[in-house]
């Protein structure tokens, strides 16, 4: 935990304030959430009335999706209050974050009151998105000015990685270090900005979006065409420009752009930030985006209509087809997509080039005004706007020398530091091997080592030294992570499990037992893994190659059992999608060090199957474990819950929820900072290895038995009769229940783990032979969504 961070106070219970408070609570920090007393409150009313604003904000937060909290029960960590009665609480907290309305006079007034009560060592921060910290800090006493900084979180706080930290005129280095430590403890990627309007992310991001708006009008393109161009093909999110504005809220977007226009009187590109009349009209008529039901887009029934900016009405979207966009299809590397896009010949490519070139020029020209180096700007755009690559990384991708000549030919200004870099003989902003990357400091006009965090393990950097790759095949690699730890990295598409991965699971245990102290299973792809390669299952089922399917299941089961009972500790590092067979891998490990954002579940029912890599076995083991050894306990309640989870493909929406669902164990670790996951998994594995590790021993499991299966079957029948489940759903559910109950045995019969594995495999094979299961698999492969049949 960040040093001495035991408690915090958040001042302002609006969307951002509540988001920050719930995230602090999710990190285990006792938090006070304060706001004004409602104007209509009776002066003699109790706390439930006077604290109504934060109370209602927290109630609303518990209903919001996606959820702002890892675990709704952690709302108990938050104590509501108000500015009139409860500012005295600030004397006892370690961190105070101001998050009231973006008006300088209101912020200064509140900060004056805070200065009278805040503790002598507490850190004071403002979450302002662009107001001057110098102007705010003027009302604070000198000693508090040293402890005051901007800590600008991005919305939604739980999911956005970026935290901009900006010092004031008298902010001490110790305060900056402490704010950084707190930010990283909260799982955030920290960048350092300057005291300029909208700091880094919103300054560059808003410029890029506003420039796209202007070019759209100039080139006569439609809203939907622009979004198709500047989204995935340009290494940006699918929401691109206009959809992003709808998500953020047009009122918020306009406020940020207006702040730039009003404040940046000396910016040569100031006019880019001027809001077009047709956008102003949307805000004035209450069309604010998704929160109001209409913005640049409007949902009508199942259709998404788009705004016709000339008429102001909504119309069906037109098909957007450009050869340049087509050329980027299937290219997984965003750098390759960007290069292809801007070098095309059609109108989309011309638009992409101009939009990118102007943004690159603007970003480079803002150093050192908004940040000291290209690294801060690139990270801000990746972490705050979800760009796949930052502007200077994109510049490297398209070639700096070539693009500079093209920019000059097109009359686009090339900032002097860029031409100076080229004159020095360096042709890219980043260079060197992955383990020793450098960046070009445009202010110092020299190369510097890229800042490194010792808690970040980079698998690409490790693998660059070929001696660190112990073994490798097309599906997975064994990597020496150092300090006696072997890493197993899966690198198939979406990290699915195929024969190569299954084989490497077995080889990982053999190699680790022979030459290493511990094994860590993890990767640095988009997801830990989405499960088995169902295409292979489908093809084998279509060709009735039952022996092939049976062999593949046996191999996976055997290798995961080998993992479970390895002589060395095995730690899995799940994150993001951890589905099906990949969840089975994680559950077979001795322990998990999971990312806080882990979405874990056994989802095989979506393709008409049941878990068969030990998932059912692990469910029985984890749900009946608490009553193991207790005589005469009916196991039906302990089997009904996991049966329902599997039958409904229940997925935990966080690592905390995965613990409640028992996909993760109560003592598994959770990493808030996604970039620290492998490091923390490695430390966990080493700790187990060096604390006298002993492998677990197989044990007999008491079966819930045939009577429990019959009871569950009655409930399944009721669901089917009520129209809540199809006949095929019922068939799958009965296979699940029979497997978890132990088959046709009496209650309390002691069964081996292999017995449950055999039941899994038999049910899986039986369902593979069902036409409706094959239809479900085919539909998932073709449409990426489940079929209900």
Tab-separated table of N, CA, C and O in Angstrom, residues 684-755:
chain	number	residue	atom	x	y	z
A	684	UNK	N	4.816	-13.814	-5.738
A	684	UNK	CA	3.973	-14.769	-5.018
A	684	UNK	C	4.524	-16.192	-5.170
A	684	UNK	O	4.600	-16.955	-4.212
A	685	UNK	N	4.909	-16.542	-6.389
A	685	UNK	CA	5.445	-17.872	-6.648
A	685	UNK	C	6.745	-18.099	-5.894
A	685	UNK	O	6.966	-19.177	-5.302
A	686	UNK	N	7.610	-17.105	-5.891
A	686	UNK	CA	8.878	-17.230	-5.170
A	686	UNK	C	8.655	-17.353	-3.671
A	686	UNK	O	9.340	-18.130	-2.986
A	687	UNK	N	7.687	-16.580	-3.158
A	687	UNK	CA	7.388	-16.662	-1.736
A	687	UNK	C	6.931	-18.056	-1.341
A	687	UNK	O	7.353	-18.597	-0.298
A	688	UNK	N	6.103	-18.666	-2.170
A	688	UNK	CA	5.642	-20.035	-1.892
A	688	UNK	C	6.797	-21.013	-1.970
A	688	UNK	O	6.938	-21.899	-1.114
A	689	UNK	N	7.633	-20.839	-3.000
A	689	UNK	CA	8.739	-21.772	-3.199
A	689	UNK	C	9.728	-21.723	-2.044
A	689	UNK	O	10.274	-22.764	-1.627
A	690	UNK	N	9.958	-20.551	-1.507
A	690	UNK	CA	10.990	-20.369	-0.488
A	690	UNK	C	10.446	-20.456	0.930
A	690	UNK	O	11.155	-20.167	1.898
A	691	UNK	N	9.143	-20.814	1.026
A	691	UNK	CA	8.532	-20.984	2.352
A	691	UNK	C	8.235	-22.456	2.627
A	691	UNK	O	7.322	-22.791	3.373
A	692	UNK	N	9.015	-23.340	1.984
A	692	UNK	CA	8.851	-24.762	2.232
A	692	UNK	C	7.656	-25.361	1.538
A	692	UNK	O	6.862	-26.089	2.150
A	693	UNK	N	7.511	-25.080	0.247
A	693	UNK	CA	6.347	-25.547	-0.502
A	693	UNK	C	6.239	-27.058	-0.513
A	693	UNK	O	7.225	-27.773	-0.697
A	694	UNK	N	5.017	-27.554	-0.325
A	694	UNK	CA	4.714	-28.964	-0.488
A	694	UNK	C	3.523	-29.092	-1.423
A	694	UNK	O	2.515	-28.389	-1.255
A	695	UNK	N	3.635	-29.959	-2.379
A	695	UNK	CA	2.564	-30.115	-3.353
A	695	UNK	C	1.300	-30.646	-2.684
A	695	UNK	O	1.379	-31.427	-1.731
A	696	UNK	N	0.111	-30.220	-3.166
A	696	UNK	CA	-1.141	-30.764	-2.606
A	696	UNK	C	-1.268	-32.247	-2.939
A	696	UNK	O	-0.607	-32.747	-3.853
A	697	UNK	N	-2.124	-32.915	-2.196
A	697	UNK	CA	-2.324	-34.349	-2.410
A	697	UNK	C	-3.752	-34.585	-2.904
A	697	UNK	O	-4.697	-33.968	-2.404
A	698	UNK	N	-3.934	-35.487	-3.852
A	698	UNK	CA	-5.301	-35.808	-4.301
A	698	UNK	C	-6.126	-36.326	-3.132
A	698	UNK	O	-5.615	-37.010	-2.234
A	699	UNK	N	-7.400	-35.990	-3.130
A	699	UNK	CA	-8.267	-36.445	-2.051
A	699	UNK	C	-9.590	-36.947	-2.610
A	699	UNK	O	-9.975	-36.613	-3.724
A	700	UNK	N	-10.252	-37.755	-1.816
A	700	UNK	CA	-11.573	-38.235	-2.214
A	700	UNK	C	-12.604	-37.136	-1.982
A	700	UNK	O	-12.485	-36.343	-1.043
A	701	UNK	N	-13.590	-37.077	-2.849
A	701	UNK	CA	-14.654	-36.086	-2.757
A	701	UNK	C	-15.979	-36.796	-2.515
A	701	UNK	O	-16.316	-37.762	-3.214
A	702	UNK	N	-16.733	-36.333	-1.540
A	702	UNK	CA	-18.038	-36.911	-1.277
A	702	UNK	C	-19.042	-36.411	-2.299
A	702	UNK	O	-19.156	-35.216	-2.544
A	703	UNK	N	-19.788	-37.324	-2.888
A	703	UNK	CA	-20.735	-36.990	-3.943
A	703	UNK	C	-22.061	-36.503	-3.366
A	703	UNK	O	-22.522	-36.992	-2.333
A	704	UNK	N	-22.665	-35.523	-4.052
A	704	UNK	CA	-24.020	-35.101	-3.693
A	704	UNK	C	-25.007	-36.208	-4.026
A	704	UNK	O	-26.032	-36.374	-3.361
A	705	UNK	N	-24.695	-36.974	-5.095
A	705	UNK	CA	-25.455	-38.180	-5.387
A	705	UNK	C	-26.655	-38.012	-6.291
A	705	UNK	O	-27.044	-36.904	-6.670
A	706	UNK	N	-27.264	-39.167	-6.603
A	706	UNK	CA	-28.351	-39.238	-7.570
A	706	UNK	C	-29.590	-38.486	-7.114
A	706	UNK	O	-30.305	-37.888	-7.929
A	707	UNK	N	-29.868	-38.480	-5.810
A	707	UNK	CA	-31.063	-37.775	-5.335
A	707	UNK	C	-30.922	-36.265	-5.544
A	707	UNK	O	-31.891	-35.581	-5.892
A	708	UNK	N	-29.721	-35.733	-5.325
A	708	UNK	CA	-29.494	-34.304	-5.569
A	708	UNK	C	-29.660	-34.000	-7.053
A	708	UNK	O	-30.252	-32.973	-7.425
A	709	UNK	N	-29.168	-34.895	-7.881
A	709	UNK	CA	-29.325	-34.713	-9.337
A	709	UNK	C	-30.799	-34.672	-9.719
A	709	UNK	O	-31.229	-33.840	-10.525
A	710	UNK	N	-31.606	-35.572	-9.147
A	710	UNK	CA	-33.025	-35.590	-9.480
A	710	UNK	C	-33.721	-34.310	-9.034
A	710	UNK	O	-34.599	-33.787	-9.735
A	711	UNK	N	-33.333	-33.784	-7.881
A	711	UNK	CA	-33.924	-32.527	-7.410
A	711	UNK	C	-33.595	-31.379	-8.350
A	711	UNK	O	-34.470	-30.573	-8.707
A	712	UNK	N	-32.337	-31.289	-8.756
A	712	UNK	CA	-31.947	-30.238	-9.695
A	712	UNK	C	-32.680	-30.427	-11.018
A	712	UNK	O	-33.120	-29.450	-11.648
A	713	UNK	N	-32.848	-31.652	-11.448
A	713	UNK	CA	-33.534	-31.931	-12.716
A	713	UNK	C	-34.970	-31.436	-12.688
A	713	UNK	O	-35.499	-30.961	-13.703
A	714	UNK	N	-35.634	-31.554	-11.532
A	714	UNK	CA	-37.003	-31.031	-11.406
A	714	UNK	C	-37.012	-29.523	-11.612
A	714	UNK	O	-37.882	-28.970	-12.299
A	715	UNK	N	-36.029	-28.842	-11.044
A	715	UNK	CA	-35.939	-27.389	-11.221
A	715	UNK	C	-35.667	-27.041	-12.684
A	715	UNK	O	-36.202	-26.057	-13.207
A	716	UNK	N	-34.859	-27.844	-13.332
A	716	UNK	CA	-34.583	-27.627	-14.760
A	716	UNK	C	-35.866	-27.800	-15.570
A	716	UNK	O	-36.173	-27.012	-16.466
A	717	UNK	N	-36.633	-28.836	-15.233
A	717	UNK	CA	-37.919	-29.068	-15.914
A	717	UNK	C	-38.837	-27.871	-15.745
A	717	UNK	O	-39.497	-27.432	-16.691
A	718	UNK	N	-38.883	-27.317	-14.525
A	718	UNK	CA	-39.733	-26.157	-14.261
A	718	UNK	C	-39.307	-24.955	-15.105
A	718	UNK	O	-40.153	-24.226	-15.643
A	719	UNK	N	-38.007	-24.736	-15.223
A	719	UNK	CA	-37.504	-23.637	-16.047
A	719	UNK	C	-37.891	-23.832	-17.501
A	719	UNK	O	-38.267	-22.880	-18.203
A	720	UNK	N	-37.819	-25.072	-17.962
A	720	UNK	CA	-38.166	-25.370	-19.355
A	720	UNK	C	-39.653	-25.160	-19.596
A	720	UNK	O	-40.064	-24.538	-20.586
A	721	UNK	N	-40.476	-25.687	-18.687
A	721	UNK	CA	-41.929	-25.536	-18.818
A	721	UNK	C	-42.343	-24.067	-18.763
A	721	UNK	O	-43.315	-23.663	-19.403
A	722	UNK	N	-41.612	-23.278	-18.001
A	722	UNK	CA	-41.935	-21.854	-17.885
A	722	UNK	C	-41.426	-21.018	-19.044
A	722	UNK	O	-41.628	-19.796	-19.069
A	723	UNK	N	-40.729	-21.652	-19.981
A	723	UNK	CA	-40.236	-20.921	-21.137
A	723	UNK	C	-38.930	-20.180	-20.885
A	723	UNK	O	-38.496	-19.376	-21.716
A	724	UNK	N	-38.288	-20.455	-19.755
A	724	UNK	CA	-37.036	-19.777	-19.434
A	724	UNK	C	-35.818	-20.518	-19.980
A	724	UNK	O	-34.701	-19.996	-19.944
A	725	UNK	N	-36.020	-21.742	-20.450
A	725	UNK	CA	-34.922	-22.534	-21.003
A	725	UNK	C	-35.468	-23.398	-22.132
A	725	UNK	O	-36.624	-23.846	-22.088
A	726	UNK	N	-34.638	-23.616	-23.145
A	726	UNK	CA	-35.037	-24.482	-24.255
A	726	UNK	C	-34.779	-25.939	-23.879
A	726	UNK	O	-34.128	-26.240	-22.869
A	727	UNK	N	-35.283	-26.850	-24.707
A	727	UNK	CA	-35.051	-28.267	-24.466
A	727	UNK	C	-33.558	-28.589	-24.486
A	727	UNK	O	-33.072	-29.413	-23.697
A	728	UNK	N	-32.813	-27.907	-25.372
A	728	UNK	CA	-31.371	-28.176	-25.430
A	728	UNK	C	-30.662	-27.569	-24.219
A	728	UNK	O	-29.712	-28.166	-23.687
A	729	UNK	N	-31.134	-26.408	-23.769
A	729	UNK	CA	-30.606	-25.849	-22.522
A	729	UNK	C	-30.778	-26.865	-21.393
A	729	UNK	O	-29.870	-27.065	-20.576
A	730	UNK	N	-31.966	-27.471	-21.352
A	730	UNK	CA	-32.257	-28.431	-20.289
A	730	UNK	C	-31.337	-29.651	-20.375
A	730	UNK	O	-30.852	-30.154	-19.357
A	731	UNK	N	-31.090	-30.104	-21.583
A	731	UNK	CA	-30.216	-31.263	-21.755
A	731	UNK	C	-28.803	-30.954	-21.241
A	731	UNK	O	-28.181	-31.776	-20.539
A	732	UNK	N	-28.314	-29.774	-21.580
A	732	UNK	CA	-26.980	-29.379	-21.121
A	732	UNK	C	-26.956	-29.245	-19.597
A	732	UNK	O	-26.026	-29.711	-18.925
A	733	UNK	N	-28.016	-28.610	-19.048
A	733	UNK	CA	-28.085	-28.399	-17.602
A	733	UNK	C	-28.085	-29.727	-16.853
A	733	UNK	O	-27.473	-29.863	-15.781
A	734	UNK	N	-28.767	-30.721	-17.392
A	734	UNK	CA	-28.793	-32.032	-16.738
A	734	UNK	C	-27.418	-32.703	-16.793
A	734	UNK	O	-27.004	-33.376	-15.844
A	735	UNK	N	-26.713	-32.536	-17.895
A	735	UNK	CA	-25.338	-33.065	-17.963
A	735	UNK	C	-24.467	-32.403	-16.895
A	735	UNK	O	-23.645	-33.068	-16.240
A	736	UNK	N	-24.641	-31.086	-16.748
A	736	UNK	CA	-23.855	-30.357	-15.742
A	736	UNK	C	-24.169	-30.884	-14.348
A	736	UNK	O	-23.272	-31.198	-13.554
A	737	UNK	N	-25.477	-30.988	-14.042
A	737	UNK	CA	-25.888	-31.427	-12.706
A	737	UNK	C	-25.424	-32.850	-12.423
A	737	UNK	O	-24.926	-33.148	-11.327
A	738	UNK	N	-25.570	-33.725	-13.394
A	738	UNK	CA	-25.168	-35.116	-13.185
A	738	UNK	C	-23.667	-35.203	-12.917
A	738	UNK	O	-23.218	-35.963	-12.043
A	739	UNK	N	-22.878	-34.419	-13.672
A	739	UNK	CA	-21.428	-34.441	-13.486
A	739	UNK	C	-21.053	-33.930	-12.106
A	739	UNK	O	-20.255	-34.555	-11.380
A	740	UNK	N	-21.639	-32.804	-11.684
A	740	UNK	CA	-21.289	-32.225	-10.392
A	740	UNK	C	-21.805	-33.065	-9.231
A	740	UNK	O	-21.215	-33.046	-8.142
A	741	UNK	N	-22.883	-33.804	-9.446
A	741	UNK	CA	-23.424	-34.662	-8.379
A	741	UNK	C	-22.687	-35.988	-8.268
A	741	UNK	O	-22.912	-36.755	-7.326
A	742	UNK	N	-21.821	-36.258	-9.225
A	742	UNK	CA	-21.023	-37.477	-9.147
A	742	UNK	C	-21.599	-38.650	-9.896
A	742	UNK	O	-21.113	-39.785	-9.754
A	743	UNK	N	-22.653	-38.431	-10.689
A	743	UNK	CA	-23.221	-39.519	-11.472
A	743	UNK	C	-24.244	-40.316	-10.687
A	743	UNK	O	-24.863	-39.832	-9.733
A	744	UNK	N	-24.411	-41.576	-11.060
A	744	UNK	CA	-25.465	-42.431	-10.492
A	744	UNK	C	-24.969	-43.136	-9.234
A	744	UNK	O	-24.851	-44.380	-9.175
A	745	UNK	N	-24.663	-42.346	-8.212
A	745	UNK	CA	-24.161	-42.901	-6.954
A	745	UNK	C	-24.983	-42.353	-5.792
A	745	UNK	O	-25.669	-41.328	-5.924
A	746	UNK	N	-24.903	-43.014	-4.661
A	746	UNK	CA	-25.630	-42.566	-3.478
A	746	UNK	C	-24.937	-41.366	-2.848
A	746	UNK	O	-23.727	-41.170	-3.008
A	747	UNK	N	-25.735	-40.587	-2.128
A	747	UNK	CA	-25.184	-39.426	-1.424
A	747	UNK	C	-24.096	-39.856	-0.450
A	747	UNK	O	-24.221	-40.856	0.257
A	748	UNK	N	-23.004	-39.102	-0.470
A	748	UNK	CA	-21.904	-39.366	0.447
A	748	UNK	C	-20.878	-40.343	-0.067
A	748	UNK	O	-19.859	-40.582	0.598
A	749	UNK	N	-21.122	-40.928	-1.246
A	749	UNK	CA	-20.136	-41.851	-1.820
A	749	UNK	C	-18.830	-41.101	-2.080
A	749	UNK	O	-18.829	-40.011	-2.649
A	750	UNK	N	-17.721	-41.681	-1.637
A	750	UNK	CA	-16.427	-41.045	-1.860
A	750	UNK	C	-15.916	-41.393	-3.258
A	750	UNK	O	-15.801	-42.580	-3.604
A	751	UNK	N	-15.624	-40.362	-4.030
A	751	UNK	CA	-15.217	-40.540	-5.424
A	751	UNK	C	-13.839	-39.936	-5.650
A	751	UNK	O	-13.461	-38.949	-5.018
A	752	UNK	N	-13.103	-40.510	-6.581
A	752	UNK	CA	-11.795	-39.966	-6.945
A	752	UNK	C	-11.975	-38.772	-7.881
A	752	UNK	O	-13.030	-38.583	-8.504
A	753	UNK	N	-10.933	-37.982	-7.998
A	753	UNK	CA	-10.967	-36.877	-8.948
A	753	UNK	C	-11.120	-37.390	-10.370
A	753	UNK	O	-11.822	-36.780	-11.199
A	754	UNK	N	-10.509	-38.524	-10.674
A	754	UNK	CA	-10.605	-39.076	-12.015
A	754	UNK	C	-12.050	-39.436	-12.359
A	754	UNK	O	-12.465	-39.323	-13.528
A	755	UNK	N	-12.812	-39.846	-11.379
A	755	UNK	CA	-14.221	-40.158	-11.623
A	755	UNK	C	-14.945	-38.927	-12.178
A	755	UNK	O	-15.705	-39.034	-13.152
